[in-house]
C-alpha cells in the first residue's frame, strides 16, 4: 500500500480566528494517511499503528482448563456438602488428552491443565484436606459447581475481532496477538518528520550565550515529544530569519518527509518568514487560532508534505504540539485520533478576568483537597515563555471560550498530559 494524498484546498483565516474545535477538525480533515505499510514481527510492533484487522483464528483458550492447582471433580458426584473423594488420576499443564474422570473420583490437576471429561469443578489445593498420602481429598463445604474452571473460548471465540486498523498497538495488544499465535502484523511505517527552529537569536545548548541570544529549547522539546509517537525525526537545526534560507530548507525538507514541524517565525512580524514561505511554496490551510497560548500557529502543506508552524514561545509550542501535532502525526501515520478525555475537577484557584472568545489552556496539576477529592491548581503566571510552568504541570486546564472568570470551587476540565 502506498501513502494517500493531502487535500490541498486553500482555507485562509487571516481576520477571523479559528476556534480550537474548527482548527482540530480541519487538521484531521485536510491530512490523510501518508505512510506505507510493512509487516513486522510482533515484538517490534508495539507503538505502531495497525494496518489490518486481526481476528481470532481459533478460540482462546483452546480447551477448558483449570484456573488453579487443586482437584477436579464432578460436583454432582459429591455424596454430600463437605465430603471426601478418592484421587484417581493426575493431569498436568501440557497433557494433551487426559483420560475421562472415573466415576466418583477426583483428579489431581494443575493450573492450565485440561479439565478431564466428566469433571465440572476444581477445588483449590489450599482449601482442602489431603490425606492417605494424597489419595483422599476432603472437599470444603460451600464450593459452587463450576468453580475455578476456565472455559474454552471464554477470552476469545473463533472469529472475534481483536484489533482494527488505526489502533496504536499497546503491550497488552502484543500479548493478545501472541495469544492467538500471530507472529507478524501489518503496521504503518513511521511518519517521516523534519523539525527545525527559526530565529537569529537561537543558540544550541552548550554554546556560550551572548546578550540578546536564547538557547533553542523548542527543537529538543519537540524531538523529545515525538519519541512517544511512531515517527522518524530529522533534526534540521536552526533557521536564520531570512526568507531565502527558510525557503530553501523548507523546500528541501518537503521532498523527503511527511511532515515538517517548525517553531518560531510564524507571526506577522517582518522577521517571521514561515507563513510567507508556506504561501509561496505550497498552501496554507489555517493560521491564527482563538486559543491561548498558541494563537499564531500555522498549518499547511508543501507538495504532499504537511507543515505545522508552532509558535516560538516554548509554552505555546508545547501546548500546540499536544493539541495539534499529535493528532496530525496520528492522522498522517494511519492512526485513529481520539481526543483525550477531560476530567471535571474542582478549581483550587480563582481567575477574575479571563478574556472571552478564546479557549485557554492553563498549566496545572492536581492536589488532594480536604475532602479527599482532587483539586486543580494553576501555575500562577501566564507568560508563554515560562518553561517553569510547563515543568510544574501534570496537565492542562481547559477553559472554554465563553468563560470569563473562575471562582475557587468551580468545576474545571483537567486533561492529564499523559492522555494526549
Ligand atoms: P517568534 O515566534 O519567532 O516571534 O518567537 C517568539 C518568542 O519565542 C521569542 O522570544 C523567541 O526568542 C522565542 N523562541 C522562538 N523560538 C524558540 C526556540 N526554539 N526556543 C526557545 N525560545 C524560542
Ligand atoms: Mg523569531
Coordinates of C-alpha atoms and ligand atoms in Angstrom, one line a residue:
X1 CA 0.0 0.0 0.0
X2 CA 1.3 3.5 -0.8
X3 CA 0.6 6.7 1.0
X4 CA -2.6 8.8 0.5
X5 CA -3.0 12.4 -0.8
X6 CA -3.4 15.5 1.2
X7 CA -6.4 17.7 0.5
X8 CA -4.9 21.0 -0.7
X9 CA -7.9 23.3 -1.0
X10 CA -7.0 26.7 0.5
X11 CA -8.6 27.7 3.7
X12 CA -7.5 31.1 4.8
X13 CA -8.4 32.7 8.0
X14 CA -6.5 35.9 8.4
X15 CA -9.0 38.0 10.2
X16 CA -11.4 35.7 11.9
X17 CA -9.6 33.4 14.3
X18 CA -10.4 29.8 14.0
X19 CA -11.9 28.2 17.1
X20 CA -10.0 25.3 18.6
X21 CA -12.6 22.7 17.6
X22 CA -12.6 24.0 14.0
X23 CA -8.8 24.0 13.8
X24 CA -8.6 20.4 15.0
X25 CA -11.4 19.3 12.7
X26 CA -9.7 21.0 9.8
X27 CA -6.3 19.4 10.5
X28 CA -7.9 15.9 10.7
X29 CA -9.9 16.6 7.5
X30 CA -7.0 18.0 5.4
X31 CA -4.5 15.4 6.4
X32 CA -4.6 11.8 5.2
X33 CA -2.7 8.7 6.0
X34 CA 0.6 9.1 4.1
X35 CA 2.8 6.3 5.3
X36 CA 3.2 2.9 3.7
X37 CA 2.6 -0.4 5.3
X38 CA 5.1 -3.0 6.4
X39 CA 5.0 -6.4 8.1
X40 CA 6.7 -6.6 11.5
X41 CA 7.4 -9.3 14.0
X42 CA 5.1 -8.6 16.9
X43 CA 8.0 -8.0 19.3
X44 CA 8.9 -4.9 17.2
X45 CA 5.3 -3.7 16.6
X46 CA 4.4 -2.1 19.9
X47 CA 3.6 1.6 19.5
X48 CA 2.9 1.3 15.8
X49 CA -0.5 2.0 14.1
X50 CA -2.0 -1.3 13.0
X51 CA -2.9 -1.6 9.3
X52 CA -5.0 -4.7 9.3
X53 CA -8.0 -6.2 11.0
X54 CA -7.0 -9.0 13.4
X55 CA -9.4 -11.7 14.4
X56 CA -9.1 -14.9 16.3
X57 CA -8.4 -18.0 14.1
X58 CA -9.4 -20.3 17.0
X59 CA -11.0 -20.0 20.4
X60 CA -8.8 -18.8 23.3
X61 CA -8.3 -20.8 25.5
X62 CA -8.5 -23.8 23.2
X63 CA -9.5 -26.1 26.0
X64 CA -11.5 -25.8 29.2
X65 CA -8.8 -25.8 31.8
X66 CA -8.1 -25.4 35.5
X67 CA -7.6 -21.9 36.9
X68 CA -5.7 -23.2 40.0
X69 CA -3.6 -26.1 41.3
X70 CA -6.1 -28.4 43.0
X71 CA -8.5 -31.3 42.3
X72 CA -11.1 -31.6 39.5
X73 CA -14.3 -33.5 40.1
X74 CA -18.0 -33.6 39.1
X75 CA -19.9 -31.5 41.6
X76 CA -22.9 -33.8 41.4
X77 CA -20.8 -36.8 42.4
X78 CA -20.2 -35.4 45.9
X79 CA -22.1 -37.6 48.4
X80 CA -22.8 -34.5 50.5
X81 CA -21.6 -31.0 51.2
X82 CA -18.1 -31.2 52.6
X83 CA -17.5 -34.9 51.7
X84 CA -14.3 -36.7 50.5
X85 CA -13.3 -38.2 47.2
X86 CA -10.6 -40.7 46.1
X87 CA -7.9 -39.2 43.9
X88 CA -7.8 -41.3 40.8
X89 CA -5.7 -39.5 38.2
X90 CA -3.1 -36.8 37.8
X91 CA -3.2 -34.1 35.0
X92 CA -0.5 -31.5 34.4
X93 CA -0.5 -28.5 32.1
X94 CA 0.6 -29.8 28.7
X95 CA -1.1 -33.2 28.9
X96 CA -2.8 -33.3 25.6
X97 CA -5.6 -35.8 26.1
X98 CA -6.3 -36.7 29.7
X99 CA -8.4 -39.7 30.4
X100 CA -12.1 -39.1 31.3
X101 CA -12.6 -38.9 35.1
X102 CA -13.6 -42.2 36.7
X103 CA -16.9 -42.1 38.4
X104 CA -16.9 -40.7 42.0
X105 CA -13.2 -39.8 41.9
X106 CA -11.3 -36.5 41.8
X107 CA -8.2 -35.8 39.6
X108 CA -5.1 -34.1 40.8
X109 CA -4.9 -31.1 38.5
X110 CA -2.5 -28.1 37.9
X111 CA -3.1 -24.6 36.6
X112 CA -3.7 -24.6 32.9
X113 CA -4.2 -28.3 32.6
X114 CA -7.1 -29.6 30.6
X115 CA -10.1 -30.4 32.8
X116 CA -11.0 -34.1 32.1
X117 CA -14.3 -35.1 30.6
X118 CA -16.7 -35.7 33.5
X119 CA -15.3 -33.0 35.7
X120 CA -17.0 -29.6 36.1
X121 CA -15.5 -28.1 39.2
X122 CA -12.0 -27.6 40.6
X123 CA -11.2 -27.1 44.3
X124 CA -8.0 -25.2 45.2
X125 CA -5.4 -27.3 46.9
X126 CA -5.1 -24.7 49.7
X127 CA -8.8 -25.1 50.5
X128 CA -9.0 -28.9 51.1
X129 CA -7.6 -31.5 53.4
X130 CA -5.5 -34.1 51.7
X131 CA -4.9 -37.5 53.4
X132 CA -3.8 -41.0 52.7
X133 CA -0.6 -39.8 51.1
X134 CA -2.6 -37.7 48.6
X135 CA -5.1 -40.5 47.8
X136 CA -8.1 -38.8 49.6
X137 CA -9.3 -35.3 49.3
X138 CA -11.8 -33.6 51.6
X139 CA -13.8 -31.0 49.6
X140 CA -14.7 -27.9 51.7
X141 CA -18.3 -27.2 52.1
X142 CA -20.0 -24.4 50.1
X143 CA -17.9 -24.8 46.9
X144 CA -20.0 -23.8 43.9
X145 CA -20.4 -26.0 40.9
X146 CA -18.2 -24.7 38.1
X147 CA -15.7 -23.1 40.4
X148 CA -12.1 -22.5 39.2
X149 CA -12.8 -23.5 35.6
X150 CA -11.6 -21.5 32.6
X151 CA -13.9 -22.3 29.7
X152 CA -13.0 -23.0 26.1
X153 CA -13.3 -19.6 24.2
X154 CA -14.0 -17.5 27.3
X155 CA -11.3 -15.0 26.3
X156 CA -12.0 -15.1 22.6
X157 CA -14.4 -17.0 20.4
X158 CA -13.2 -18.1 16.9
X159 CA -13.7 -15.1 14.6
X160 CA -13.8 -12.5 17.3
X161 CA -12.2 -9.2 16.2
X162 CA -9.3 -8.3 18.5
X163 CA -7.8 -5.2 16.8
X164 CA -8.8 -2.9 13.9
X165 CA -6.8 -0.7 11.5
X166 CA -5.6 2.6 13.0
X167 CA -5.3 1.2 16.6
X168 CA -2.0 2.0 18.3
X169 CA -0.5 -1.3 19.5
X170 CA 0.0 -1.4 23.3
X171 CA 1.9 -4.0 25.2
X172 CA -1.5 -5.7 26.0
X173 CA -2.2 -5.9 22.3
X174 CA 1.1 -7.7 21.7
X175 CA 0.0 -10.2 24.4
X176 CA -3.3 -10.7 22.6
X177 CA -1.6 -11.2 19.2
X178 CA 0.7 -13.7 20.8
X179 CA -2.2 -15.5 22.4
X180 CA -3.8 -16.2 19.0
X181 CA -0.5 -17.3 17.6
X182 CA 0.1 -14.4 15.3
X183 CA 3.8 -13.8 14.9
X184 CA 3.7 -10.9 12.4
X185 CA 1.4 -7.9 11.8
X186 CA 0.9 -5.3 9.1
X187 CA 1.6 -1.9 10.6
X188 CA 2.1 1.6 9.2
X189 CA 5.6 2.8 8.7
X190 CA 6.7 5.7 11.0
X191 CA 5.9 9.2 9.9
X192 CA 8.9 10.9 8.5
X193 CA 9.2 14.3 10.3
X194 CA 11.7 17.1 9.9
X195 CA 12.0 19.5 12.8
X196 CA 13.5 23.0 12.6
X197 CA 13.7 26.1 14.8
X198 CA 13.7 29.6 13.4
X199 CA 15.2 32.7 14.9
X200 CA 18.5 34.7 14.6
X201 CA 18.7 34.8 18.4
X202 CA 18.7 31.0 18.9
X203 CA 21.8 29.2 20.1
X204 CA 22.5 25.5 20.6
X205 CA 22.7 24.4 24.3
X206 CA 26.4 24.0 25.2
X207 CA 27.5 27.1 23.2
X208 CA 28.3 30.4 25.0
X209 CA 25.3 32.8 25.2
X210 CA 25.8 36.4 24.1
X211 CA 23.4 39.2 25.2
X212 CA 20.3 39.0 23.1
X213 CA 20.6 35.3 22.5
X214 CA 18.5 32.5 23.9
X215 CA 19.0 28.8 23.9
X216 CA 16.9 26.8 21.4
X217 CA 14.7 24.7 23.7
X218 CA 11.7 24.1 21.4
X219 CA 13.5 21.8 18.9
X220 CA 14.8 19.4 21.6
X221 CA 11.4 19.6 23.4
X222 CA 9.6 18.6 20.1
X223 CA 12.1 15.9 19.4
X224 CA 11.5 14.5 22.9
X225 CA 7.7 14.7 22.5
X226 CA 8.0 12.9 19.2
X227 CA 9.8 10.0 20.9
X228 CA 6.4 8.7 22.1
X229 CA 5.0 8.6 18.6
X230 CA 5.8 6.3 15.7
X231 CA 8.0 8.8 13.8
X232 CA 11.5 9.1 12.4
X233 CA 12.9 12.5 13.1
X234 CA 15.3 14.6 11.0
X235 CA 16.7 17.4 13.0
X236 CA 17.4 20.3 10.7
X237 CA 18.8 22.7 13.3
X238 CA 18.1 26.4 13.4
X239 CA 17.0 28.6 10.5
X240 CA 18.1 32.2 10.2
X241 CA 15.4 34.8 9.9
X242 CA 15.9 35.4 6.2
X243 CA 13.4 34.4 3.6
X244 CA 15.8 32.7 1.2
X245 CA 17.2 30.3 3.7
X246 CA 13.8 29.5 5.2
X247 CA 12.5 28.8 1.6
X248 CA 15.5 26.6 0.7
X249 CA 15.3 24.5 3.9
X250 CA 11.5 24.0 3.8
X251 CA 11.6 23.1 0.1
X252 CA 14.3 20.5 0.5
X253 CA 12.7 19.1 3.6
X254 CA 9.3 18.8 2.0
X255 CA 10.7 16.4 -0.6
X256 CA 11.6 13.6 1.8
X257 CA 9.2 14.0 4.7
X258 CA 5.5 13.6 5.6
X259 CA 5.6 16.5 8.0
X260 CA 7.7 19.5 8.8
X261 CA 7.4 21.0 12.3
X262 CA 8.9 24.4 12.6
X263 CA 8.9 26.7 15.7
X264 CA 9.1 30.4 15.8
X265 CA 8.7 32.9 12.9
X266 CA 5.0 32.2 12.5
X267 CA 3.7 35.6 13.5
X268 CA 3.1 38.7 11.4
X269 CA 6.5 40.4 12.0
X270 CA 8.8 41.3 9.2
X271 CA 11.3 38.8 10.7
X272 CA 8.8 36.0 10.6
X273 CA 9.2 34.0 7.3
X274 CA 7.4 30.7 7.9
X275 CA 4.0 31.8 6.8
X276 CA 5.0 33.7 3.7
X277 CA 7.3 30.8 2.7
X278 CA 4.4 28.4 3.1
X279 CA 2.2 30.6 0.9
X280 CA 4.9 30.8 -1.7
X281 CA 5.9 27.1 -1.9
X282 CA 2.6 25.5 -1.0
X283 CA -0.8 26.1 0.6
X284 CA -1.8 27.5 3.9
X285 CA -4.8 25.8 5.5
X286 CA -5.1 27.8 8.7
X287 CA -3.4 30.4 10.7
X288 CA -4.3 32.4 13.8
X289 CA -6.3 30.4 16.3
X290 CA -8.6 31.7 19.0
X291 CA -6.6 30.0 21.8
X292 CA -4.1 31.0 24.4
X293 CA -1.3 30.1 24.4
X294 CA -0.7 29.4 20.7
X295 CA -2.5 31.9 18.6
X296 CA 0.0 32.2 15.7
X297 CA 0.1 28.6 14.9
X298 CA 0.0 27.9 11.1
X299 CA -0.7 24.7 9.2
X300 CA -0.5 23.9 5.5
X301 CA 1.4 21.8 3.0
X302 CA 4.2 22.0 0.6
X303 CA 3.5 19.4 -2.2
X304 CA 2.5 16.3 -0.3
X305 CA 4.3 17.2 2.9
X306 CA 2.2 18.7 5.7
X307 CA 3.7 21.7 7.5
X308 CA 2.9 22.8 11.1
X309 CA 4.5 26.1 12.2
X310 CA 4.5 26.2 16.0
X311 CA 4.7 29.5 17.8
X312 CA 8.1 30.4 19.1
X313 CA 7.3 30.8 22.8
X314 CA 8.1 27.4 24.4
X315 CA 4.8 27.1 26.3
X316 CA 2.8 27.9 23.2
X317 CA 4.9 25.4 21.2
X318 CA 4.3 22.7 23.8
X319 CA 0.6 23.2 24.1
X320 CA 0.2 23.4 20.3
X321 CA 2.2 20.3 19.9
X322 CA -0.2 18.4 22.1
X323 CA -3.3 19.9 20.7
X324 CA -2.5 19.8 17.0
X325 CA 0.8 18.0 16.2
X326 CA -0.2 14.8 17.9
X327 CA -3.4 14.5 16.0
X328 CA -1.6 15.4 12.8
X329 CA 1.1 12.8 13.3
X330 CA -1.6 10.2 14.1
X331 CA -3.6 11.0 11.0
X332 CA -0.6 11.1 8.7
X333 CA 0.6 7.8 10.2
X334 CA -2.7 6.0 9.6
X335 CA -3.8 6.1 13.2
X336 CA -7.3 6.8 14.5
X337 CA -7.2 10.0 16.6
X338 CA -9.2 10.1 19.7
X339 CA -9.4 13.3 21.7
X340 CA -8.2 12.8 25.3
X341 CA -10.9 12.8 28.0
X342 CA -11.4 15.9 30.1
X343 CA -11.8 15.2 33.8
X344 CA -14.1 17.5 35.8
X345 CA -12.3 18.7 39.0
X346 CA -12.8 21.5 41.5
X347 CA -10.6 24.6 41.0
X348 CA -8.3 25.4 43.9
X349 CA -7.8 28.9 42.5
X350 CA -9.7 31.9 41.2
X351 CA -9.3 33.9 38.0
X352 CA -11.2 37.2 37.9
X353 CA -10.9 38.3 34.3
X354 CA -10.4 35.7 31.5
X355 CA -10.9 37.1 28.0
X356 CA -13.9 35.6 26.3
X357 CA -13.9 34.4 22.7
X358 CA -10.8 32.3 23.0
X359 CA -10.1 29.0 24.6
X360 CA -7.3 28.9 27.2
X361 CA -5.1 26.1 28.3
X362 CA -3.6 26.7 31.7
X363 CA -0.7 24.8 33.1
X364 CA -2.0 22.9 36.1
X365 CA -1.6 19.9 38.4
X366 CA -3.8 18.0 40.9
X367 CA -3.6 18.1 44.6
X368 CA -5.8 16.3 47.1
X369 CA -8.4 18.5 48.8
X370 CA -9.6 18.4 52.4
X371 CA -12.5 16.1 51.3
X372 CA -10.0 13.7 49.7
X373 CA -11.1 14.6 46.2
X374 CA -8.7 16.1 43.6
X375 CA -8.4 19.8 43.3
X376 CA -6.8 21.5 40.2
X377 CA -4.1 24.1 40.9
X378 CA -2.9 26.5 38.3
X379 CA 0.6 27.9 37.6
X380 CA 0.1 31.5 38.8
X381 CA 1.9 33.3 36.0
X382 CA 0.8 33.4 32.4
X383 CA 3.8 34.2 30.3
X384 CA 4.1 31.8 27.4
X385 CA 7.9 31.9 27.7
X386 CA 7.9 30.5 31.2
X387 CA 9.1 26.9 31.0
X388 CA 8.9 26.7 34.8
X389 CA 5.1 26.5 34.5
X390 CA 5.4 23.7 32.0
X391 CA 7.8 21.8 34.2
X392 CA 5.4 22.0 37.1
X393 CA 2.4 21.0 35.1
X394 CA 1.0 17.5 35.0
X395 CA -1.9 18.5 32.9
X396 CA -3.8 21.3 31.1
X397 CA -6.8 23.1 32.5
X398 CA -9.0 23.8 29.5
X399 CA -11.1 26.9 29.8
X400 CA -13.9 27.3 27.2
X401 CA -14.3 30.4 25.0
X402 CA -17.4 31.8 26.8
X403 CA -16.0 31.6 30.4
X404 CA -15.0 35.0 31.8
X405 CA -14.0 34.0 35.3
X406 CA -13.3 31.0 37.6
X407 CA -14.1 31.0 41.3
X408 CA -12.4 28.7 43.7
X409 CA -14.6 25.5 43.9
X410 CA -16.0 25.8 40.3
X411 CA -15.6 22.7 38.2
X412 CA -12.9 22.9 35.6
X413 CA -11.8 20.5 32.9
X414 CA -8.4 18.9 33.5
X415 CA -6.5 16.9 30.8
X416 CA -3.6 14.9 32.2
X417 CA -0.6 15.3 29.9
X418 CA -0.1 11.6 29.5
X419 CA -3.5 11.3 27.9
X420 CA -2.6 13.3 24.8
Ligands
LIG1 P1 8.8 34.2 17.3 O1 7.5 33.4 17.2 O2 9.8 33.8 16.4 O3 8.5 35.7 17.2 O4 9.3 33.9 18.8 C1 8.6 34.3 19.9 C2 9.5 34.2 21.2 O5 9.8 32.8 21.3 C3 10.8 34.9 21.1 O6 11.0 35.4 22.4 C4 11.8 33.9 20.7 O7 13.1 34.2 21.2 C5 11.3 32.7 21.4 N1 11.7 31.5 20.7 C6 11.5 31.3 19.4 N2 12.0 30.0 19.1 C7 12.5 29.5 20.2 C8 13.1 28.3 20.5 N3 13.3 27.4 19.5 N4 13.5 28.0 21.8 C9 13.2 29.0 22.7 N5 12.6 30.1 22.5 C10 12.3 30.4 21.3
LIG2 MG1 11.5 34.8 15.7

